[in-house]
């Protein structure tokens, strides 16, 4: 066994290994771990697509080569070449009989070892923590969810229309807004692309925006990120009923796709997939009034007219195996642009979707106000400057139509689907209260 | 012809109309324009997916209904129902014989009329301008390009790993950075996710990030946006050659896909598609030294060692029908992390891709520095604080490998493919110098 830089076997990725059984191939990656029986060395190599066991017998190689293998430490980078063979005991069912190893770089003292590390330590080493199997599994599911969102919206005829990140108005107070100097004036970082998506819906009929959003919230909970990603569809001529149906189809599609394509990753994060398999339409739908009654029946003190807290959401969601839609929230706890409920004008044509297993709200949405007069009045009632909303009011001046939409957060959806305790693991480089690094 | 709210014909989108020939359907949209012969009324309706001509004869309808049609103004919203029939003279080849029209809202004095408007006026009315056929065509191509980027990277085995928007360091000066208060410290808005993508590449082998980026540049040119979208792939164990190949395959794929799927939109923007059809591999590749010689031969004053300006790029790009790769720029004009060229250490293993027809640079990339020692030295030479880069240097401490990547801008790529004069039309809500609204 020698370093053979001249070898011209194909460079494959580990996840494709089973298609190359019996062939001589090359894998480029990093040493996950190594053990030796004295007669045989086992290298477990990861290349970012999977891990593979590579085996060398003492008699297969020169004493120098054997010695070189002994120097390999965790996360050393290397190129291995050899023949692939089926081996049921090996991860992925394929093993490599080593013919040569090229050591690219020896890693000295890799900080993340198989022993337990504290959360702060791991967060400080997020750039390396990403290499751990659990983090790999979570971010693989994240990428699948993002693409599933996009593919689903495309299939439903919605066009991607990116909303801007810089916005000019701090209409609803600056307490949770990040602000920056934008040449001669102040700008704020978006908390939602919805108003822009509404404008785009009047142009394209069905649109969605999908990008980062920012909330300067001083809360340190397992559900809060300062920077998070959100998809916001907006649908012209649609009602509350229409978007609830759309949300239901979306969640069924996304969960089904992750179950189908990320079985290995779900196993790595030890997700109870039987709970995901129960996510089938129709989801339960409960009216706000009914939700309040359910809280009272559960012994929870709750005053009609308020918004639900985390505990309230958990109590409601625990009554169902699927996500549950809570509809018709009081107008007072929702944004100024929500269409009032014709059946009870104290309520709004709004809907939140609560994930099961205590994950709480993952979607918020509803029908938007179509009337220019009412919208103008609401802007006044909320003490907002009319002038800042003239462009938004134009959407009601010129061809106003009933329309509805929602926002779904990537990180909360992922936390639920992957069964995570905390959103800090749901995004590659989390930004949280006092956490801006690495 | 009456308003028939009880009708239960299917609501279809105009782009699917040809699949419903002979059927009674409903279309919901806005009036693009209307004309009347006295005996027949022609309504051209747009629904965001296309436009359709709807025809009513005077004798088909009651005098009241005829009168109602006369009140319809541009951008009034309406629901039309009727039978679809083939008609070669009609846009899309399908026409509706009107059975009923439900007027949803009359638009009074829509500001964007078929007459010419100035750019400032249109930009101020961007939320309405999006409804114009040309803007619809451009943003439809934009969505296709974005999805083509993602599908291509997925096909090449690259995983989406989002880079953060908030970054802690203003290492290379704050002049073009937007800054904000991030709780107890200052944070800056990302100009590139590359360093984070490098960390992710060491975890996943092949990754890309794709999100907004921000440059506080006080330049008002046809190529600058303050807020723009960029995709940045990063590839472990890859060389400069590898990423040039990847870029070439990406551009061929994206242009081919737009030609195939956006023929109508390209026609709307009057793109000369024969020029796009010439975008086939292999693209020309010229070494920096060769590029300088070409500039001199063209009579351009240019000193070896400098970076190319817009005019230089145009001169070079005009010599080719495909995009052209310019390789091996001087290290001094590129970022500190570029791998030096072993053949001439004054140069770097870098590559820019220049689009044809004067569109200039659309991709910048290259091979990243693998050596910890050299990287440490370069950070010193650039007067940067070592401490801010310790996490980045960890990527060289623990399993360093050759790796390479690039960044491609959505808006410049779109400007080129759609043949636009200015990037302001390439993004739904452009943010430019002194332009933060709507």
CSV table of C-alpha atoms in Angstrom, one decimal, chain B residues 40-196:
chain,number,residue,atom,x,y,z
B,40,UNK,CA,-68.9,43.4,-29.6
B,41,UNK,CA,-66.9,44.1,-26.5
B,42,UNK,CA,-63.4,42.7,-26.1
B,43,UNK,CA,-62.0,42.4,-22.6
B,44,UNK,CA,-58.3,41.5,-22.3
B,45,UNK,CA,-58.0,40.0,-18.8
B,46,UNK,CA,-54.7,39.2,-17.0
B,47,UNK,CA,-54.5,36.9,-14.0
B,48,UNK,CA,-50.8,36.9,-13.4
B,49,UNK,CA,-50.2,33.7,-15.4
B,50,UNK,CA,-51.1,35.2,-18.8
B,51,UNK,CA,-53.6,37.3,-20.6
B,52,UNK,CA,-56.8,36.2,-22.4
B,53,UNK,CA,-59.3,37.9,-24.7
B,54,UNK,CA,-62.9,37.6,-23.6
B,55,UNK,CA,-65.6,38.4,-26.1
B,56,UNK,CA,-69.3,39.4,-25.6
B,57,UNK,CA,-71.7,40.3,-28.4
B,58,UNK,CA,-74.3,43.0,-27.7
B,59,UNK,CA,-77.1,40.5,-28.3
B,60,UNK,CA,-75.7,38.0,-25.9
B,61,UNK,CA,-76.3,40.2,-22.9
B,62,UNK,CA,-78.9,42.4,-21.3
B,63,UNK,CA,-78.6,46.2,-21.7
B,64,UNK,CA,-77.6,46.5,-18.0
B,65,UNK,CA,-74.8,44.0,-18.3
B,66,UNK,CA,-73.6,45.7,-21.5
B,67,UNK,CA,-73.6,49.0,-19.6
B,68,UNK,CA,-71.7,47.5,-16.7
B,69,UNK,CA,-68.9,46.3,-19.0
B,70,UNK,CA,-68.6,49.9,-20.3
B,71,UNK,CA,-67.7,51.0,-16.8
B,72,UNK,CA,-64.7,48.7,-16.6
B,73,UNK,CA,-61.4,50.6,-16.3
B,74,UNK,CA,-57.8,49.4,-16.6
B,75,UNK,CA,-56.8,47.2,-13.6
B,76,UNK,CA,-60.4,46.8,-12.4
B,77,UNK,CA,-60.7,43.4,-10.8
B,78,UNK,CA,-63.2,40.9,-12.1
B,79,UNK,CA,-64.3,37.3,-12.4
B,80,UNK,CA,-65.2,36.2,-15.9
B,81,UNK,CA,-67.0,33.0,-16.8
B,82,UNK,CA,-67.5,31.5,-20.2
B,83,UNK,CA,-66.6,28.9,-22.8
B,84,UNK,CA,-63.1,28.6,-24.1
B,85,UNK,CA,-62.4,28.3,-27.8
B,86,UNK,CA,-59.4,28.2,-30.0
B,87,UNK,CA,-58.6,31.5,-31.7
B,88,UNK,CA,-55.3,32.0,-33.5
B,89,UNK,CA,-55.6,35.9,-33.3
B,90,UNK,CA,-56.0,35.8,-29.6
B,91,UNK,CA,-53.0,36.1,-27.2
B,92,UNK,CA,-52.2,32.5,-26.2
B,93,UNK,CA,-54.4,31.1,-29.0
B,94,UNK,CA,-57.5,30.8,-26.7
B,95,UNK,CA,-60.4,33.1,-26.4
B,96,UNK,CA,-63.4,33.1,-24.0
B,97,UNK,CA,-67.0,33.5,-25.1
B,98,UNK,CA,-68.3,35.5,-22.1
B,99,UNK,CA,-71.3,34.1,-20.2
B,100,UNK,CA,-71.0,36.3,-17.2
B,101,UNK,CA,-68.8,38.9,-15.6
B,102,UNK,CA,-68.6,39.7,-11.9
B,103,UNK,CA,-67.1,43.0,-11.2
B,104,UNK,CA,-65.0,42.8,-8.0
B,105,UNK,CA,-63.7,46.4,-7.8
B,106,UNK,CA,-63.5,49.3,-10.2
B,107,UNK,CA,-60.1,50.9,-10.4
B,108,UNK,CA,-60.2,54.7,-10.7
B,109,UNK,CA,-57.3,56.4,-12.4
B,110,UNK,CA,-54.7,53.7,-12.5
B,111,UNK,CA,-51.4,55.7,-12.7
B,112,UNK,CA,-49.5,53.5,-15.2
B,113,UNK,CA,-51.1,53.9,-18.6
B,114,UNK,CA,-50.0,52.6,-22.0
B,115,UNK,CA,-48.2,56.0,-22.6
B,116,UNK,CA,-44.5,56.4,-21.8
B,117,UNK,CA,-43.6,57.1,-18.2
B,118,UNK,CA,-40.2,58.3,-16.8
B,119,UNK,CA,-38.0,55.9,-14.9
B,120,UNK,CA,-38.4,57.7,-11.6
B,121,UNK,CA,-42.2,57.6,-11.9
B,122,UNK,CA,-42.1,53.9,-12.6
B,123,UNK,CA,-39.7,53.2,-9.8
B,124,UNK,CA,-41.9,55.2,-7.3
B,125,UNK,CA,-44.8,53.0,-8.5
B,126,UNK,CA,-42.8,49.7,-8.5
B,127,UNK,CA,-45.6,48.0,-6.6
B,128,UNK,CA,-47.9,48.7,-9.6
B,129,UNK,CA,-45.2,48.6,-12.3
B,130,UNK,CA,-44.8,44.8,-11.5
B,131,UNK,CA,-48.1,44.3,-13.3
B,132,UNK,CA,-46.7,45.5,-16.7
B,133,UNK,CA,-46.0,42.7,-19.2
B,134,UNK,CA,-42.3,43.5,-19.4
B,135,UNK,CA,-41.8,43.5,-15.7
B,136,UNK,CA,-43.8,40.2,-15.5
B,137,UNK,CA,-41.5,38.7,-18.1
B,138,UNK,CA,-38.3,39.8,-16.4
B,139,UNK,CA,-39.4,38.5,-13.0
B,140,UNK,CA,-40.6,35.2,-14.4
B,141,UNK,CA,-37.2,34.7,-15.9
B,142,UNK,CA,-35.7,35.7,-12.5
B,143,UNK,CA,-37.6,33.0,-10.7
B,144,UNK,CA,-36.6,30.4,-13.4
B,145,UNK,CA,-32.9,31.4,-13.0
B,146,UNK,CA,-33.1,31.0,-9.2
B,147,UNK,CA,-34.7,27.6,-9.4
B,148,UNK,CA,-32.3,26.6,-12.2
B,149,UNK,CA,-29.3,27.5,-9.9
B,150,UNK,CA,-30.7,25.4,-7.1
B,151,UNK,CA,-31.7,22.4,-9.3
B,152,UNK,CA,-28.3,22.4,-10.9
B,153,UNK,CA,-26.4,22.5,-7.6
B,154,UNK,CA,-28.6,19.7,-6.3
B,155,UNK,CA,-27.8,17.7,-9.4
B,156,UNK,CA,-24.1,18.2,-8.8
B,157,UNK,CA,-24.4,16.9,-5.2
B,158,UNK,CA,-24.2,20.3,-3.4
B,159,UNK,CA,-26.2,20.8,-0.3
B,160,UNK,CA,-27.9,24.1,0.6
B,161,UNK,CA,-26.3,25.5,3.8
B,162,UNK,CA,-27.5,29.1,4.5
B,163,UNK,CA,-24.8,31.5,5.6
B,164,UNK,CA,-25.7,34.1,8.3
B,165,UNK,CA,-26.6,37.7,7.4
B,166,UNK,CA,-25.3,39.2,10.6
B,167,UNK,CA,-21.5,39.0,10.9
B,168,UNK,CA,-19.4,40.3,13.7
B,169,UNK,CA,-16.4,41.8,11.9
B,170,UNK,CA,-15.8,44.8,9.8
B,171,UNK,CA,-12.4,43.5,8.9
B,172,UNK,CA,-11.8,45.1,5.5
B,173,UNK,CA,-13.1,48.5,6.5
B,174,UNK,CA,-16.6,49.7,7.1
B,175,UNK,CA,-17.0,52.0,4.1
B,176,UNK,CA,-19.2,49.6,2.1
B,177,UNK,CA,-20.7,47.8,5.1
B,178,UNK,CA,-24.1,48.4,6.7
B,179,UNK,CA,-23.8,48.3,10.4
B,180,UNK,CA,-26.4,47.9,13.2
B,181,UNK,CA,-26.5,47.6,16.9
B,182,UNK,CA,-26.7,44.0,17.9
B,183,UNK,CA,-27.5,44.1,21.6
B,184,UNK,CA,-24.2,44.9,23.3
B,185,UNK,CA,-22.1,45.1,20.2
B,186,UNK,CA,-22.0,46.2,16.5
B,187,UNK,CA,-22.9,43.8,13.7
B,188,UNK,CA,-22.5,44.1,10.0
B,189,UNK,CA,-24.7,42.9,7.1
B,190,UNK,CA,-23.0,40.2,5.0
B,191,UNK,CA,-21.3,41.0,1.8
B,192,UNK,CA,-20.6,37.3,1.1
B,193,UNK,CA,-21.3,34.0,2.8
B,194,UNK,CA,-18.1,32.5,1.5
B,195,UNK,CA,-16.1,32.0,4.7
B,196,UNK,CA,-19.1,30.3,6.2
